[in-house]
XYZ file of C-alpha atoms in Angstrom:
525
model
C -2.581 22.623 -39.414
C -0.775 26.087 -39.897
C 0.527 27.400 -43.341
C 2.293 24.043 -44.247
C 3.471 20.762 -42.444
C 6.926 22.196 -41.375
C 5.458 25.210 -39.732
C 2.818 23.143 -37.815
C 5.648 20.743 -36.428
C 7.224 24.108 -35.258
C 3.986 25.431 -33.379
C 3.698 21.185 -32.190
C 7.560 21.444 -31.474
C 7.046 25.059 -29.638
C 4.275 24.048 -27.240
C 5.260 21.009 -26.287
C 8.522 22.003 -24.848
C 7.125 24.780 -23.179
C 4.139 23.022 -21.290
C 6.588 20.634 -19.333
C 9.388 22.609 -19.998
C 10.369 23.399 -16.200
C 9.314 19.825 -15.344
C 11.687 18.723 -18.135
C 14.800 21.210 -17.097
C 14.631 19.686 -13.020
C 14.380 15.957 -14.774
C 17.787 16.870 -17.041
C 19.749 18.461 -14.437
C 18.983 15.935 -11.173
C 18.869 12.766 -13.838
C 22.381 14.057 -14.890
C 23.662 14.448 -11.186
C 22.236 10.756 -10.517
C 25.338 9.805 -12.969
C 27.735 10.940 -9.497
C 25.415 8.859 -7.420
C 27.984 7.067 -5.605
C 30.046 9.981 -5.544
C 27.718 12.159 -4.311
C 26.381 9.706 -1.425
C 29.917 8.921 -0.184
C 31.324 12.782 0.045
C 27.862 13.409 1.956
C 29.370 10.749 4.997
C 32.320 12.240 5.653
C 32.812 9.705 8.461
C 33.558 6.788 6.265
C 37.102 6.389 5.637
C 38.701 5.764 2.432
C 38.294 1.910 1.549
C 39.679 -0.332 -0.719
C 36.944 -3.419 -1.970
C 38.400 -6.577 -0.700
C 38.010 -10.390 -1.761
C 36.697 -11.110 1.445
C 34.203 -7.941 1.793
C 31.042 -10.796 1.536
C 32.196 -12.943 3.951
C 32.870 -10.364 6.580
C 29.871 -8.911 5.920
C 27.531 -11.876 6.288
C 29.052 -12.979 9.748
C 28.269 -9.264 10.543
C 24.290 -9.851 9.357
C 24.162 -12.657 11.644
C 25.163 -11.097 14.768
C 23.160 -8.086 13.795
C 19.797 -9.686 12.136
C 19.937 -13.653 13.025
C 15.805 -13.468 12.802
C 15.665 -11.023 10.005
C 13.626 -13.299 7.036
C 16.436 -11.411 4.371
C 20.061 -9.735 4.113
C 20.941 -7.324 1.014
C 24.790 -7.158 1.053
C 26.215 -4.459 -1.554
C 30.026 -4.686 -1.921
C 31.917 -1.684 -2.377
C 33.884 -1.078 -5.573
C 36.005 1.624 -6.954
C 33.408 4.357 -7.057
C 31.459 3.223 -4.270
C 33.943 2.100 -1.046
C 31.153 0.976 1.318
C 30.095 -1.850 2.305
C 25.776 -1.275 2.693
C 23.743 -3.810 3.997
C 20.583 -4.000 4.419
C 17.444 -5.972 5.945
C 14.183 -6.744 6.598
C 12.607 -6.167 10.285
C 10.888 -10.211 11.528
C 7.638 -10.382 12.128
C 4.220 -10.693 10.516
C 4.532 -6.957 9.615
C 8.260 -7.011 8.917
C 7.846 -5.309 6.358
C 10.197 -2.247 6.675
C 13.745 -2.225 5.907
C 17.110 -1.464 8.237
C 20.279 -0.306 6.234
C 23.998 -0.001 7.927
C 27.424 0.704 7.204
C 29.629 -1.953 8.175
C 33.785 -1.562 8.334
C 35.324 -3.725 5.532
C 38.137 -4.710 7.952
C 35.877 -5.650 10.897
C 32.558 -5.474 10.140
C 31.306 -3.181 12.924
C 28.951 -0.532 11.850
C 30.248 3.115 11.297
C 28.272 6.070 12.486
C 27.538 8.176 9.538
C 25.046 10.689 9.004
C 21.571 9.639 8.272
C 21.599 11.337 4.412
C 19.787 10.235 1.101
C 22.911 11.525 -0.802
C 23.161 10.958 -4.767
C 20.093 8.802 -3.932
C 17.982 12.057 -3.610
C 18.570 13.291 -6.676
C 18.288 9.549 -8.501
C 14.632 9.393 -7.544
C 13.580 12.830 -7.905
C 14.738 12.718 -11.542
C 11.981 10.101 -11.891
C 9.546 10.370 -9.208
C 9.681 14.224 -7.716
C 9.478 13.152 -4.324
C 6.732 14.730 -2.932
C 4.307 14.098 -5.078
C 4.365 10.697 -4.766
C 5.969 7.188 -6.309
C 3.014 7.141 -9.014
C 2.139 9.837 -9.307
C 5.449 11.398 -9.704
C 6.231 8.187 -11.911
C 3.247 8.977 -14.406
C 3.720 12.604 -14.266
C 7.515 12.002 -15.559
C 6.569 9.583 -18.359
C 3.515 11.979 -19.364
C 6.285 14.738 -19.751
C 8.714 11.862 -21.483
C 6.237 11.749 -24.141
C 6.071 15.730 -25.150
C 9.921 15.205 -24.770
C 9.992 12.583 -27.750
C 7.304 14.451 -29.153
C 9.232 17.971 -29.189
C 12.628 16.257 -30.190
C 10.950 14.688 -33.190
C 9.379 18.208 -34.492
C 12.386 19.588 -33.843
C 14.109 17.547 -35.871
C 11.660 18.341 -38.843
C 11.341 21.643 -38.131
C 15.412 22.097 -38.782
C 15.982 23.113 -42.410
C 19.770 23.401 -41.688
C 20.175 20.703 -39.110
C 23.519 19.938 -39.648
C 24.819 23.489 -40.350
C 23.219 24.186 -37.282
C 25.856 21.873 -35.890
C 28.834 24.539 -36.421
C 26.960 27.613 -35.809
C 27.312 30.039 -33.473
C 26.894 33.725 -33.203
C 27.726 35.254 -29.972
C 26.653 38.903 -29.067
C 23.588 38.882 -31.159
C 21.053 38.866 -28.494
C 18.338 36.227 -29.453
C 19.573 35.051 -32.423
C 22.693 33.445 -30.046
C 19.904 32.361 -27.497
C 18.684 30.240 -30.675
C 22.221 29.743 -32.159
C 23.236 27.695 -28.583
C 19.497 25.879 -28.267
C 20.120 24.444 -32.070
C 24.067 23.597 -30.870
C 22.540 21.743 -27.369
C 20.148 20.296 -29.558
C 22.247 18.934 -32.376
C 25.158 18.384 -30.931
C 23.603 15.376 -28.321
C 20.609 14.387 -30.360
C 21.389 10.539 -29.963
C 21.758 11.202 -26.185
C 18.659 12.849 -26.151
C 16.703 10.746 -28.146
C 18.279 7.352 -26.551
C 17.405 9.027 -23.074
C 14.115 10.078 -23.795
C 13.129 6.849 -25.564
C 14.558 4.192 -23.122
C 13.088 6.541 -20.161
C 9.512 5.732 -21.682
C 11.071 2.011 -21.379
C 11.538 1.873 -17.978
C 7.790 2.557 -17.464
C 6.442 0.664 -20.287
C 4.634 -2.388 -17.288
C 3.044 1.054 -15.721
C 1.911 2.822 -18.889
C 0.838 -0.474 -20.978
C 0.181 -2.788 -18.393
C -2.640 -4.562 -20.477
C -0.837 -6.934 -22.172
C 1.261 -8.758 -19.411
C -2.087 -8.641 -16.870
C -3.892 -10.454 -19.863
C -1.141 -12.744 -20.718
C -0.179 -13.733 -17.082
C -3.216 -12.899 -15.106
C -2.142 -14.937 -11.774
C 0.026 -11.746 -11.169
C 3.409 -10.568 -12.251
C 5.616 -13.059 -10.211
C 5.017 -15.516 -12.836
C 6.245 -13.144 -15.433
C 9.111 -12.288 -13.855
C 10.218 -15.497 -13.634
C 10.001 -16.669 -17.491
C 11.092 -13.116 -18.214
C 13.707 -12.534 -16.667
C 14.778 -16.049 -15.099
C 14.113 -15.252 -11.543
C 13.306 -18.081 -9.628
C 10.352 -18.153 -6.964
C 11.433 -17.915 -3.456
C 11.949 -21.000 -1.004
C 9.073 -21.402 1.694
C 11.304 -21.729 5.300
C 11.323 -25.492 6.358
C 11.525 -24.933 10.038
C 14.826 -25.913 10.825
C 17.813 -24.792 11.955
C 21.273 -25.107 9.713
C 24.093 -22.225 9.409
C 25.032 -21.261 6.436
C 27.786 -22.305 4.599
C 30.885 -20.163 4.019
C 30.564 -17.739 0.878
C 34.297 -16.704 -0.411
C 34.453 -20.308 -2.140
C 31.027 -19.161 -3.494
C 32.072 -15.783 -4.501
C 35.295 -17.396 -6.342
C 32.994 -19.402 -8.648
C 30.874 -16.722 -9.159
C 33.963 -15.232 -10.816
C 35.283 -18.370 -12.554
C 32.225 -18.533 -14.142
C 31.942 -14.956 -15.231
C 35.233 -15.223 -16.466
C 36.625 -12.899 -13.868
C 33.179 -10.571 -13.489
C 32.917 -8.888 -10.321
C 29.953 -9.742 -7.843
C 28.182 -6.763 -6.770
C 25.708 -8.222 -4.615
C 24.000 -10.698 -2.305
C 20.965 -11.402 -1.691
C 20.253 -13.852 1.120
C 17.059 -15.464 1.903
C 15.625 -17.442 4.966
C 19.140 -17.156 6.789
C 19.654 -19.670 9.592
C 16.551 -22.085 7.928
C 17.592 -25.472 6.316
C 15.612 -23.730 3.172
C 17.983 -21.362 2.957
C 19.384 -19.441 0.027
C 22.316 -17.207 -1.097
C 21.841 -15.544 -4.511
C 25.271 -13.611 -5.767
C 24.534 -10.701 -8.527
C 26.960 -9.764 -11.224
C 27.528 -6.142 -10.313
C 25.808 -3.332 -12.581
C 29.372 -2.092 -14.330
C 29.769 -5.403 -15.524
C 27.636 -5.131 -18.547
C 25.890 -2.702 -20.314
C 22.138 -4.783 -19.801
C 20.689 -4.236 -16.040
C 18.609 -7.864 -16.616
C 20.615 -9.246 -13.206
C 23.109 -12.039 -13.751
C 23.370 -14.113 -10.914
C 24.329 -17.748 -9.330
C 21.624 -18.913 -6.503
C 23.381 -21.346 -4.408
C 21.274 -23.529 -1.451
C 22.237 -21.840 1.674
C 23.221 -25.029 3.996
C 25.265 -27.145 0.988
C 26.549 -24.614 -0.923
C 24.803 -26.495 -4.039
C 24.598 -24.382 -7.363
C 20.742 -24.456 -7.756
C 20.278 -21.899 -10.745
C 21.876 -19.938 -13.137
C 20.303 -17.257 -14.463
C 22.493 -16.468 -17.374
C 21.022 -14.231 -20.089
C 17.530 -13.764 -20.253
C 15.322 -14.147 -22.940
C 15.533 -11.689 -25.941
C 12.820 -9.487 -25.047
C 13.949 -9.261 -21.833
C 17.144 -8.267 -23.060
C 16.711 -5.320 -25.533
C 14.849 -3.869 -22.267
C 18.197 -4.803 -19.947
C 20.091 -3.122 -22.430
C 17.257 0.233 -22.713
C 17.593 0.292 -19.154
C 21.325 -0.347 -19.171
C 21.838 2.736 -21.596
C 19.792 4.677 -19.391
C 21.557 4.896 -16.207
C 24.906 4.109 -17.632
C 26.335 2.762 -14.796
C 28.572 0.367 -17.304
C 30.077 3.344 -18.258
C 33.992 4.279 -17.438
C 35.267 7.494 -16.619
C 35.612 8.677 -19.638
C 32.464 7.208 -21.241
C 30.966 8.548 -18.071
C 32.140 12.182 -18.734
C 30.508 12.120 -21.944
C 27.109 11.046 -20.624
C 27.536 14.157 -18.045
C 28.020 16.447 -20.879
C 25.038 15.250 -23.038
C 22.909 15.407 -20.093
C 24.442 19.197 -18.982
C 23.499 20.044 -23.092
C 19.771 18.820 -22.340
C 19.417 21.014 -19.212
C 20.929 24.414 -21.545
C 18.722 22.880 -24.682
C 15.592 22.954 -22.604
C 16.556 26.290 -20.584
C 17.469 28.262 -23.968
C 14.063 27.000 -25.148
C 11.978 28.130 -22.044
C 13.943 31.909 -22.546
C 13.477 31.965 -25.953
C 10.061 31.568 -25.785
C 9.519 34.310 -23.125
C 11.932 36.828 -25.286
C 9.940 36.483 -28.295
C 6.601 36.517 -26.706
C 7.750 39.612 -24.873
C 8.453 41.137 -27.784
C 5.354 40.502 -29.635
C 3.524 41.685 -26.837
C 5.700 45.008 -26.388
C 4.802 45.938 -30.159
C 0.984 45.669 -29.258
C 1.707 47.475 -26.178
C 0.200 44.947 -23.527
C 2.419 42.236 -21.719
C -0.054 39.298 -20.502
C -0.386 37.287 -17.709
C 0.758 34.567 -19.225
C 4.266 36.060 -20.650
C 5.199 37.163 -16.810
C 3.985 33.477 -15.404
C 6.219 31.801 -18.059
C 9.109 34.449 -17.103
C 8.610 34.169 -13.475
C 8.653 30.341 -13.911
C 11.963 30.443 -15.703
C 13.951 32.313 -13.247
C 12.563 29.933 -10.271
C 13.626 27.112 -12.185
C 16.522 27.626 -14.029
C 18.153 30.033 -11.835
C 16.913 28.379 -8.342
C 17.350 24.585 -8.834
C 21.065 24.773 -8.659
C 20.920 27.052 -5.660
C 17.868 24.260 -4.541
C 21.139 21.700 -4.742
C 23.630 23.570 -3.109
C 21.306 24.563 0.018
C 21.013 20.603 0.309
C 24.782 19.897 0.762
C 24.947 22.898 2.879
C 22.248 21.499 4.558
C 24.293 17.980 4.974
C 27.355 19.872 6.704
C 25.075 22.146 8.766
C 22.248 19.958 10.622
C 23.492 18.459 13.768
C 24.840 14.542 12.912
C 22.242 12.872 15.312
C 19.454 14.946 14.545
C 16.341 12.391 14.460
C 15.413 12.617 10.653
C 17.823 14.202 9.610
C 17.985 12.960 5.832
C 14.240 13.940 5.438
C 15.464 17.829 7.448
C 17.881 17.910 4.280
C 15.381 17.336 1.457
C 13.230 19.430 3.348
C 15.817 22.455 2.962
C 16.197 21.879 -0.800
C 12.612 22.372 -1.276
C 12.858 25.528 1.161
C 15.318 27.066 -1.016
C 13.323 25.889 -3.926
C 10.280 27.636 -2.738
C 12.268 31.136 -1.691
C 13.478 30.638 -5.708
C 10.116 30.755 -6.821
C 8.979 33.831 -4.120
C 12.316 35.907 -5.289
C 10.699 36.559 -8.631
C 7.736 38.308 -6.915
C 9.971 41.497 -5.419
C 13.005 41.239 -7.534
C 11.427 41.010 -11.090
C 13.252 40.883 -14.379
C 17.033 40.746 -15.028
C 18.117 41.298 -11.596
C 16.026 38.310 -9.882
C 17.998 36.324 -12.973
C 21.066 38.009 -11.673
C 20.589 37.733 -7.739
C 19.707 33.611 -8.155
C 22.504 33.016 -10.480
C 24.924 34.741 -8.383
C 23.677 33.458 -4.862
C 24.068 29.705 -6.445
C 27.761 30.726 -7.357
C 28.854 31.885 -4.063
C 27.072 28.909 -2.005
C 28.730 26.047 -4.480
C 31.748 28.409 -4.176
C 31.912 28.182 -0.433
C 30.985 24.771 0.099
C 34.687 23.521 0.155
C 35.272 26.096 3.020
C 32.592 24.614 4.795
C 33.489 21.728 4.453
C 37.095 22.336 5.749
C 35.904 24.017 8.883
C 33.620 21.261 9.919
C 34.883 18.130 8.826
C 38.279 16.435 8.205
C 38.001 15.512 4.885
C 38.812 19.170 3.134
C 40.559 19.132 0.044
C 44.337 19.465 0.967
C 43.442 16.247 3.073
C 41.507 14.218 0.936
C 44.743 14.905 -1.778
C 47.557 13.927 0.413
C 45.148 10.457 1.274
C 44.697 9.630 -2.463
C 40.819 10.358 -1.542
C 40.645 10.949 -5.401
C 36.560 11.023 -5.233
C 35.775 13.302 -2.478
C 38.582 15.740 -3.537
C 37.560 15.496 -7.319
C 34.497 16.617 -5.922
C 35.136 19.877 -4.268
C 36.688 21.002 -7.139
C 33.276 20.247 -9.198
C 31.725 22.064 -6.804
C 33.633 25.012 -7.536
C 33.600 24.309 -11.203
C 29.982 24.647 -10.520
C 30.031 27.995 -9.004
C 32.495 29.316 -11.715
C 29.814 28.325 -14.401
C 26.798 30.035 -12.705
C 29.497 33.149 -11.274
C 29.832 33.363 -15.258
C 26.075 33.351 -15.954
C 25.565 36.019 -13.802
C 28.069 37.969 -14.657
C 26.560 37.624 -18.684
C 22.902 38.240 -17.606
C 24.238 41.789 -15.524
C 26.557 42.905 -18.671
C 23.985 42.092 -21.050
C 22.073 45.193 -22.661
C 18.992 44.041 -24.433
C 18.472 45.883 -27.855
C 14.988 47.563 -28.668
C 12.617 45.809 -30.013
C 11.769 46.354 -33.962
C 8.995 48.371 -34.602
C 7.267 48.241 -37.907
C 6.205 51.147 -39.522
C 3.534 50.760 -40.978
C 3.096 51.367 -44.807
C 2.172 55.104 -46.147
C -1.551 55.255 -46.799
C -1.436 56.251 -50.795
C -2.835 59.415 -51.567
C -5.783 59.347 -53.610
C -4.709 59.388 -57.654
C -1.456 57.967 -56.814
C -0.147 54.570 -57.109
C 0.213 52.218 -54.140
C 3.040 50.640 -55.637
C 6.146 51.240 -55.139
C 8.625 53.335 -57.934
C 10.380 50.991 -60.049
């Protein structure tokens, strides 16, 4: 413990940020992106023409799964909606080691496949907020909820550590050097504290059966199938019979699906053993439906067309966790409600970049008044300009990668992750012969002039530039390039603040006048 209980939550509040700080600040910033998703993924294809979602988009599509994959042993069908205006299927490859999936994207009006470009899209940055992608699905998974818990941890000193919390809230000095570095952490930090701790807290959630596993292996130890299915009200899958029998047609099923939901949407189906008398069709309520993810969903026997479960709510367990998880992504949300969770996630990324800096600054400083600057203090500083200054540039190498590689180029989604993590690494190299405010500078303003140019390049080698995509009523690629140039004007403006800013001499004591022998030490009164 330090002097007292507030000032060891500060040193507890301090390091914790700091040692998963960068980790933390790449989490914030692709997690918030993962909001645009569907956005993101569908201006990434420029090939796929504007769509409108269709009562019969299931039907079409499963007459297109069995021309396509009659032997496959399942079909994922996900119908488009407003954000989202493609129609995705997906399946698995027959065989004893069909294993592997197969993914297409069919026309809505026909049901032919369109050639798009192979890209991960918003789906890139979705699981590297939670699993870093090279480092591995666990490992990346544990390494996230590790850094989840200083996150809670940090956030909860914090909290303590704030005398004026809420004064905090409507304070804000600009132009005086760190103490508006510390004035705009507090304001990110205050301002979406029940974002922060709702997303921190229901991000542990999500993991909770891969951190604690104990309890559910004791309580169900034939395996988690079995738990899943008292759970969450998933039923076990049918074993094939043998025999042939089509299936029967799915708008009437779709059309109950919505009676019974009382006009709910269906964003998905899920069909099992197609072609086999055992055959099922499963139709899921789609995510925007309702703030819980726990799926709602109708499983109908494939041949009759015979309702053979609902799975209604789920248990009440099972449903605080739907709604954690719910909360979490967000994808309930409208556009407004939407906009706000973008916001409180863009105040996390500042709140944990302000806190990186300010540590550096004030570390600097001590260390400039004892006339040494340690390895450490450089690392830290070096760290902060690759990450906070590079990731965004990291981002906009990987649409410029998505314009630039040729469209049948054979893996080409895995060339464009590969370039983000290029531009990453050159980020974290820069640093090396460009140290100090200009390498903050150089990175912020290189970011601003790639998002900048993006719409360009996008004009010159596709059809679906922003005068276009405005006179179509493409409302979600165009609002797009203009948030791509919102993002360059933000990081144009950082740079512009780091190159204008003049940092002010550090304070140095004087030490006290050694008293004179016979005289007082104290001072005159």
């Amino acid at each position: 413990m330090k002097d007292g209980f507030r000032q060891s939550m500060a040193w507890l509040h301090r390091w914790a940020g700091l040692l998963v700080g960068w980790v933390l600040f790449a989490v914030f910033l692709t997690g918030t992106a993962a909001y645009l998703r569907p956005e993101i993924s569908y201006w990434m294809r420029p090939e796929l023409a504007l769509s409108r979602p269709g009562p019969a988009d299931a039907e079409v599509a499963v007459q297109a799964m069995q021309a396509m994959a009659p032997n496959s042993p399942s079909w994922f069908i996900n119908l488009p909606d407003e954000r989202d205006t493609t129609l995705r299927v997906f399946w698995r490859e027959p065989g004893p080691r069909g294993r592997g999936f197969r993914e297409a994207v069919l026309d809505p009006a026909t049901g032919h496949p369109v050639e798009a470009r192979e890209t991960l899209g918003g789906e890139f940055f979705y699981r590297f907020h939670f699993q870093l992608h090279y480092v591995g699905v666990l490992w990346g998974r544990w390494i996230v909820s590790i850094c989840a818990m200083f996150m809670l941890v940090a956030i909860v000193s914090g909290i303590i550590t704030h005398r004026r919390i809420f004064a905090d809230f409507f304070t804000f000095r600009p132009g005086k050097g760190q103490r508006s570095w510390l004035d705009g952490h507090n304001i990110c930090a205050v301002l979406a504290l029940p974002y922060h701790l709702m997303i921190t807290y229901t991000g542990l959630v999500l993991f909770m059966l891969m951190v604690m596993p104990w309890g559910v292996d004791r309580a169900y130890p034939g395996g988690r199938a079995a738990f899943n299915a008292e759970a969450f009200g998933s039923a076990p899958p049918r074993a094939r019979a043998g025999s042939a029998a089509s299936l029967t047609p799915v708008l009437p099923l779709v059309q109950e699906a919505q009676r019974r939901w009382g006009g709910g949407r269906v964003g998905r189906v899920v069909v099992a053993n197609p072609g086999d008398a055992n055959a099922t069709i499963q139709l899921v309520r789609a995510d925007s439906e309702r703030i819980s993810y726990n799926p709602q969903s109708l499983t109908f026997d494939g041949p009759t067309g015979a309702l053979l479960q609902d799975s209604g709510e789920g248990l009440p367990a099972a449903e605080v966790r739907g709604w954690m998880y719910g909360l979490h992504i967000g994808r309930f949300a409208g556009p407004l409600l939407r906009a706000l969770f973008i916001l409180s996630g863009l105040a996390g990324t500042a709140m944990v970049a302000t806190g990186c800096v300010l540590w550096a600054t004030k570390t600097r400083q001590q260390a400039a008044r004892q006339g040494r600057v340690g390895f450490g203090t450089r690392l830290v500083e070096h760290l902060n300009v690759a990450a906070i200054a590079g990731l965004p540039l990291a981002m906009a190498a990987f649409f410029w990668a998505n314009r630039l590689l040729p469209t049948g180029m054979p893996q080409r989604a895995d060339w464009e992750v590969h370039v983000f993590f290029a531009a990453w690494v050159l980020c974290l190299l820069h640093p090396l012969f460009r140290r100090g405010r200009q390498a903050w500078v150089e990175q912020f303003a290189a970011g601003a002039l790639a998002f900048a140019l993006l719409p360009l390049l996008n004009a010159l080698v596709t059809r679906r530039h922003l005068l276009t995509t405005l006179s179509e009523g493409d409302h979600v690629r165009a609002a797009f390039d203009l948030g791509l140039l919102g993002c360059a004007l933000l990081l144009g403006a950082l740079a512009w603040k780091v190159a204008r800013h003049r940092p002010t001499p550090a304070s140095i004591r004087v030490p006290a006048a050694i008293p004179r022998p016979g005289r007082s030490a104290e001072p005159a009164r």
